[in-house]
């Protein structure tokens, strides 16, 4: 009987403690959730932040139509200047807006360009035949070489590789 009474007292005490914790949790959530409780809450918008030292920075903040420039350091926050916040740029749309649409290149356009390149003359102009001097600054000039067709064979820079890729795309589309 004595054990039953002690168990009931412990259970009742535990219930009271849990109920008190629940009530405190609800009250703190309402108080610290950022929702206004009876008075209008100020809207704060951080416009920009720029660090100027190890633990110092300048912050631009808009608060209820006023723009504040704050200096923040490890010692505190100081108001540097304030003024009216600029009005937001608004655009009034009175009808449907046509968005620009960029067409994607198709395989047909690619094959037409390849055919045009095949029909074009395969030699470079005289001005482009000379290799361009490409050397890092403050170094002596080195001899540059233009790769030959055999050296480019199988490379992504080879024209034949692109022709084979176009042919593979054409064959896959028809099959």
PDB file of C-alpha atoms in Angstrom:
ATOM      1  CA  UNK A   1       0.000   0.000   0.000  1.00  0.00           C
ATOM      2  CA  UNK A   2       2.836   2.308   0.881  1.00  0.00           C
ATOM      3  CA  UNK A   3       4.539   1.529  -2.469  1.00  0.00           C
ATOM      4  CA  UNK A   4       1.363   2.289  -4.413  1.00  0.00           C
ATOM      5  CA  UNK A   5       1.007   5.653  -2.680  1.00  0.00           C
ATOM      6  CA  UNK A   6       4.625   6.604  -3.445  1.00  0.00           C
ATOM      7  CA  UNK A   7       4.217   5.543  -7.080  1.00  0.00           C
ATOM      8  CA  UNK A   8       1.063   7.673  -7.456  1.00  0.00           C
ATOM      9  CA  UNK A   9       2.806  10.701  -5.926  1.00  0.00           C
ATOM     10  CA  UNK A  10       5.793  10.308  -8.286  1.00  0.00           C
ATOM     11  CA  UNK A  11       3.496   9.951 -11.341  1.00  0.00           C
ATOM     12  CA  UNK A  12       1.439  12.992 -10.287  1.00  0.00           C
ATOM     13  CA  UNK A  13       4.612  15.048  -9.734  1.00  0.00           C
ATOM     14  CA  UNK A  14       5.975  13.985 -13.101  1.00  0.00           C
ATOM     15  CA  UNK A  15       2.670  14.963 -14.782  1.00  0.00           C
ATOM     16  CA  UNK A  16       2.740  18.396 -13.131  1.00  0.00           C
ATOM     17  CA  UNK A  17       6.351  18.979 -14.217  1.00  0.00           C
ATOM     18  CA  UNK A  18       5.601  17.914 -17.815  1.00  0.00           C
ATOM     19  CA  UNK A  19       2.502  20.133 -17.956  1.00  0.00           C
ATOM     20  CA  UNK A  20       4.502  23.091 -16.623  1.00  0.00           C
ATOM     21  CA  UNK A  21       7.221  22.497 -19.243  1.00  0.00           C
ATOM     22  CA  UNK A  22       4.578  22.384 -22.005  1.00  0.00           C
ATOM     23  CA  UNK A  23       3.007  25.671 -20.862  1.00  0.00           C
ATOM     24  CA  UNK A  24       6.421  27.392 -20.678  1.00  0.00           C
ATOM     25  CA  UNK A  25       7.336  26.080 -24.126  1.00  0.00           C
ATOM     26  CA  UNK A  26       4.116  27.486 -25.655  1.00  0.00           C
ATOM     27  CA  UNK A  27       4.621  30.848 -23.957  1.00  0.00           C
ATOM     28  CA  UNK A  28       8.249  31.160 -25.055  1.00  0.00           C
ATOM     29  CA  UNK A  29       7.413  30.172 -28.627  1.00  0.00           C
ATOM     30  CA  UNK A  30       4.792  32.925 -28.848  1.00  0.00           C
ATOM     31  CA  UNK A  31       7.112  35.473 -27.273  1.00  0.00           C
ATOM     32  CA  UNK A  32      10.290  34.744 -29.248  1.00  0.00           C
ATOM     33  CA  UNK A  33       8.920  33.589 -32.602  1.00  0.00           C
ATOM     34  CA  UNK A  34       9.171  37.050 -34.158  1.00  0.00           C
ATOM     35  CA  UNK A  35       5.438  37.385 -34.596  1.00  0.00           C
ATOM     36  CA  UNK A  36       3.983  40.646 -33.362  1.00  0.00           C
ATOM     37  CA  UNK A  37       2.178  40.380 -30.053  1.00  0.00           C
ATOM     38  CA  UNK A  38      -0.161  43.330 -29.723  1.00  0.00           C
ATOM     39  CA  UNK A  39       2.092  45.918 -31.370  1.00  0.00           C
ATOM     40  CA  UNK A  40       3.362  46.229 -34.920  1.00  0.00           C
ATOM     41  CA  UNK A  41       6.755  44.619 -35.464  1.00  0.00           C
ATOM     42  CA  UNK A  42       9.396  46.572 -37.387  1.00  0.00           C
ATOM     43  CA  UNK A  43      10.499  45.047 -40.696  1.00  0.00           C
ATOM     44  CA  UNK A  44      14.277  44.907 -40.954  1.00  0.00           C
ATOM     45  CA  UNK A  45      15.971  44.213 -44.276  1.00  0.00           C
ATOM     46  CA  UNK A  46      19.736  43.881 -44.578  1.00  0.00           C
ATOM     47  CA  UNK A  47      20.678  45.597 -47.858  1.00  0.00           C
ATOM     48  CA  UNK A  48      24.405  44.890 -47.771  1.00  0.00           C
ATOM     49  CA  UNK A  49      27.373  44.006 -45.616  1.00  0.00           C
ATOM     50  CA  UNK A  50      31.060  44.716 -46.143  1.00  0.00           C
ATOM     51  CA  UNK A  51      33.860  43.523 -43.912  1.00  0.00           C
ATOM     52  CA  UNK A  52      36.518  46.147 -43.246  1.00  0.00           C
ATOM     53  CA  UNK A  53      38.762  44.345 -40.794  1.00  0.00           C
ATOM     54  CA  UNK A  54      39.158  41.230 -38.704  1.00  0.00           C
ATOM     55  CA  UNK A  55      35.980  41.611 -36.668  1.00  0.00           C
ATOM     56  CA  UNK A  56      34.669  44.920 -38.019  1.00  0.00           C
ATOM     57  CA  UNK A  57      32.136  45.489 -40.775  1.00  0.00           C
ATOM     58  CA  UNK A  58      29.739  48.069 -42.185  1.00  0.00           C
ATOM     59  CA  UNK A  59      26.102  47.050 -42.613  1.00  0.00           C
ATOM     60  CA  UNK A  60      23.383  48.881 -44.561  1.00  0.00           C
ATOM     61  CA  UNK A  61      19.894  48.181 -43.168  1.00  0.00           C
ATOM     62  CA  UNK A  62      16.384  49.368 -44.123  1.00  0.00           C
ATOM     63  CA  UNK A  63      14.029  49.713 -41.131  1.00  0.00           C
ATOM     64  CA  UNK A  64      10.468  50.998 -41.654  1.00  0.00           C
ATOM     65  CA  UNK A  65      11.338  53.250 -44.593  1.00  0.00           C
ATOM     66  CA  UNK A  66      14.608  54.501 -43.142  1.00  0.00           C
ATOM     67  CA  UNK A  67      18.069  53.430 -44.308  1.00  0.00           C
ATOM     68  CA  UNK A  68      20.691  53.028 -41.586  1.00  0.00           C
ATOM     69  CA  UNK A  69      24.426  52.576 -42.056  1.00  0.00           C
ATOM     70  CA  UNK A  70      25.812  50.740 -39.031  1.00  0.00           C
ATOM     71  CA  UNK A  71      29.375  50.086 -37.988  1.00  0.00           C
ATOM     72  CA  UNK A  72      29.714  46.734 -36.256  1.00  0.00           C
ATOM     73  CA  UNK A  73      32.796  45.701 -34.293  1.00  0.00           C
ATOM     74  CA  UNK A  74      33.578  43.414 -31.388  1.00  0.00           C
ATOM     75  CA  UNK A  75      32.945  46.359 -29.048  1.00  0.00           C
ATOM     76  CA  UNK A  76      29.408  47.083 -30.261  1.00  0.00           C
ATOM     77  CA  UNK A  77      27.183  48.582 -32.955  1.00  0.00           C
ATOM     78  CA  UNK A  78      27.435  52.287 -33.893  1.00  0.00           C
ATOM     79  CA  UNK A  79      25.102  54.322 -36.117  1.00  0.00           C
ATOM     80  CA  UNK A  80      27.253  55.911 -38.818  1.00  0.00           C
ATOM     81  CA  UNK A  81      24.513  57.701 -40.786  1.00  0.00           C
ATOM     82  CA  UNK A  82      20.823  57.455 -41.604  1.00  0.00           C
ATOM     83  CA  UNK A  83      18.395  58.739 -44.212  1.00  0.00           C
ATOM     84  CA  UNK A  84      15.230  57.843 -46.085  1.00  0.00           C
ATOM     85  CA  UNK A  85      15.246  54.480 -47.838  1.00  0.00           C
ATOM     86  CA  UNK A  86      14.972  54.684 -51.635  1.00  0.00           C
ATOM     87  CA  UNK A  87      11.639  53.678 -53.120  1.00  0.00           C
ATOM     88  CA  UNK A  88      11.679  50.287 -54.843  1.00  0.00           C
ATOM     89  CA  UNK A  89      11.599  50.266 -58.640  1.00  0.00           C
ATOM     90  CA  UNK A  90       8.195  48.954 -59.669  1.00  0.00           C
ATOM     91  CA  UNK A  91       7.075  48.026 -63.153  1.00  0.00           C
ATOM     92  CA  UNK A  92       3.382  47.987 -63.918  1.00  0.00           C
ATOM     93  CA  UNK A  93       2.425  45.234 -66.326  1.00  0.00           C
ATOM     94  CA  UNK A  94      -0.806  45.938 -68.202  1.00  0.00           C
ATOM     95  CA  UNK A  95      -0.849  42.981 -70.572  1.00  0.00           C
ATOM     96  CA  UNK A  96       0.883  39.743 -71.402  1.00  0.00           C
ATOM     97  CA  UNK A  97       4.652  39.896 -71.561  1.00  0.00           C
ATOM     98  CA  UNK A  98       6.487  38.080 -74.348  1.00  0.00           C
ATOM     99  CA  UNK A  99       9.693  36.604 -73.004  1.00  0.00           C
ATOM    100  CA  UNK A 100      12.630  36.313 -75.399  1.00  0.00           C
ATOM    101  CA  UNK A 101      13.112  32.760 -76.591  1.00  0.00           C
ATOM    102  CA  UNK A 102      16.444  31.657 -77.940  1.00  0.00           C
ATOM    103  CA  UNK A 103      16.152  28.830 -80.419  1.00  0.00           C
ATOM    104  CA  UNK A 104      18.394  25.854 -79.837  1.00  0.00           C
ATOM    105  CA  UNK A 105      20.622  24.796 -82.731  1.00  0.00           C
ATOM    106  CA  UNK A 106      19.390  21.660 -84.420  1.00  0.00           C
ATOM    107  CA  UNK A 107      21.228  18.759 -85.985  1.00  0.00           C
ATOM    108  CA  UNK A 108      20.065  19.930 -89.424  1.00  0.00           C
ATOM    109  CA  UNK A 109      21.701  23.323 -88.937  1.00  0.00           C
ATOM    110  CA  UNK A 110      24.851  21.558 -87.769  1.00  0.00           C
ATOM    111  CA  UNK A 111      24.947  19.295 -90.826  1.00  0.00           C
ATOM    112  CA  UNK A 112      24.335  22.274 -93.142  1.00  0.00           C
ATOM    113  CA  UNK A 113      27.246  24.114 -91.559  1.00  0.00           C
ATOM    114  CA  UNK A 114      29.465  21.044 -91.978  1.00  0.00           C
ATOM    115  CA  UNK A 115      28.517  20.798 -95.658  1.00  0.00           C
ATOM    116  CA  UNK A 116      29.244  24.489 -96.114  1.00  0.00           C
ATOM    117  CA  UNK A 117      32.640  24.038 -94.475  1.00  0.00           C
ATOM    118  CA  UNK A 118      33.375  21.002 -96.693  1.00  0.00           C
ATOM    119  CA  UNK A 119      32.622  23.031 -99.817  1.00  0.00           C
ATOM    120  CA  UNK A 120      34.735  25.970 -98.631  1.00  0.00           C
ATOM    121  CA  UNK A 121      38.389  26.166 -99.512  1.00  0.00           C
ATOM    122  CA  UNK A 122      40.567  24.246 -97.036  1.00  0.00           C
ATOM    123  CA  UNK A 123      43.533  26.614 -96.850  1.00  0.00           C
ATOM    124  CA  UNK A 124      44.133  29.409 -94.417  1.00  0.00           C
ATOM    125  CA  UNK A 125      44.509  33.039 -95.508  1.00  0.00           C
ATOM    126  CA  UNK A 126      48.075  34.277 -95.874  1.00  0.00           C
ATOM    127  CA  UNK A 127      47.849  36.419 -92.731  1.00  0.00           C
ATOM    128  CA  UNK A 128      46.700  33.492 -90.597  1.00  0.00           C
ATOM    129  CA  UNK A 129      49.344  31.080 -91.927  1.00  0.00           C
ATOM    130  CA  UNK A 130      52.014  32.563 -89.677  1.00  0.00           C
ATOM    131  CA  UNK A 131      51.904  31.244 -86.122  1.00  0.00           C
ATOM    132  CA  UNK A 132      51.032  33.832 -83.515  1.00  0.00           C
ATOM    133  CA  UNK A 133      53.761  34.608 -80.996  1.00  0.00           C
ATOM    134  CA  UNK A 134      52.309  33.263 -77.756  1.00  0.00           C
ATOM    135  CA  UNK A 135      54.796  33.460 -74.957  1.00  0.00           C
ATOM    136  CA  UNK A 136      54.611  34.435 -71.311  1.00  0.00           C
ATOM    137  CA  UNK A 137      55.818  37.877 -70.334  1.00  0.00           C
ATOM    138  CA  UNK A 138      59.473  38.377 -69.420  1.00  0.00           C
ATOM    139  CA  UNK A 139      60.617  35.245 -71.214  1.00  0.00           C
ATOM    140  CA  UNK A 140      62.575  34.820 -74.364  1.00  0.00           C
ATOM    141  CA  UNK A 141      60.767  33.953 -77.560  1.00  0.00           C
ATOM    142  CA  UNK A 142      60.424  30.268 -78.318  1.00  0.00           C
ATOM    143  CA  UNK A 143      59.757  28.589 -81.612  1.00  0.00           C
ATOM    144  CA  UNK A 144      56.072  27.699 -82.036  1.00  0.00           C
ATOM    145  CA  UNK A 145      54.872  24.879 -84.253  1.00  0.00           C
ATOM    146  CA  UNK A 146      51.510  24.383 -85.930  1.00  0.00           C
ATOM    147  CA  UNK A 147      50.180  20.833 -85.473  1.00  0.00           C
ATOM    148  CA  UNK A 148      49.815  18.726 -88.597  1.00  0.00           C
ATOM    149  CA  UNK A 149      46.740  16.754 -89.650  1.00  0.00           C
ATOM    150  CA  UNK A 150      48.379  13.521 -88.459  1.00  0.00           C
ATOM    151  CA  UNK A 151      49.044  15.020 -85.042  1.00  0.00           C
ATOM    152  CA  UNK A 152      45.424  16.149 -84.731  1.00  0.00           C
ATOM    153  CA  UNK A 153      44.018  12.779 -85.813  1.00  0.00           C
ATOM    154  CA  UNK A 154      41.468  11.598 -83.216  1.00  0.00           C
ATOM    155  CA  UNK A 155      41.627  14.887 -81.346  1.00  0.00           C
ATOM    156  CA  UNK A 156      38.606  17.077 -80.632  1.00  0.00           C
ATOM    157  CA  UNK A 157      40.356  19.752 -82.712  1.00  0.00           C
ATOM    158  CA  UNK A 158      40.307  17.584 -85.810  1.00  0.00           C
ATOM    159  CA  UNK A 159      37.734  18.324 -88.532  1.00  0.00           C
ATOM    160  CA  UNK A 160      37.408  14.588 -89.208  1.00  0.00           C
ATOM    161  CA  UNK A 161      36.316  13.964 -85.620  1.00  0.00           C
ATOM    162  CA  UNK A 162      33.475  16.472 -86.020  1.00  0.00           C
ATOM    163  CA  UNK A 163      32.436  14.925 -89.348  1.00  0.00           C
ATOM    164  CA  UNK A 164      32.278  11.494 -87.711  1.00  0.00           C
ATOM    165  CA  UNK A 165      30.216  12.891 -84.841  1.00  0.00           C
ATOM    166  CA  UNK A 166      27.748  14.513 -87.265  1.00  0.00           C
ATOM    167  CA  UNK A 167      27.455  11.268 -89.227  1.00  0.00           C
ATOM    168  CA  UNK A 168      26.778   9.324 -86.019  1.00  0.00           C
ATOM    169  CA  UNK A 169      24.048  11.795 -85.034  1.00  0.00           C
ATOM    170  CA  UNK A 170      22.468  11.556 -88.513  1.00  0.00           C
ATOM    171  CA  UNK A 171      22.530   7.739 -88.428  1.00  0.00           C
ATOM    172  CA  UNK A 172      21.011   7.622 -84.970  1.00  0.00           C
ATOM    173  CA  UNK A 173      18.166   9.984 -85.947  1.00  0.00           C
ATOM    174  CA  UNK A 174      17.183   7.927 -89.003  1.00  0.00           C
ATOM    175  CA  UNK A 175      17.390   4.559 -87.283  1.00  0.00           C
TER     176      UNK A 175
END
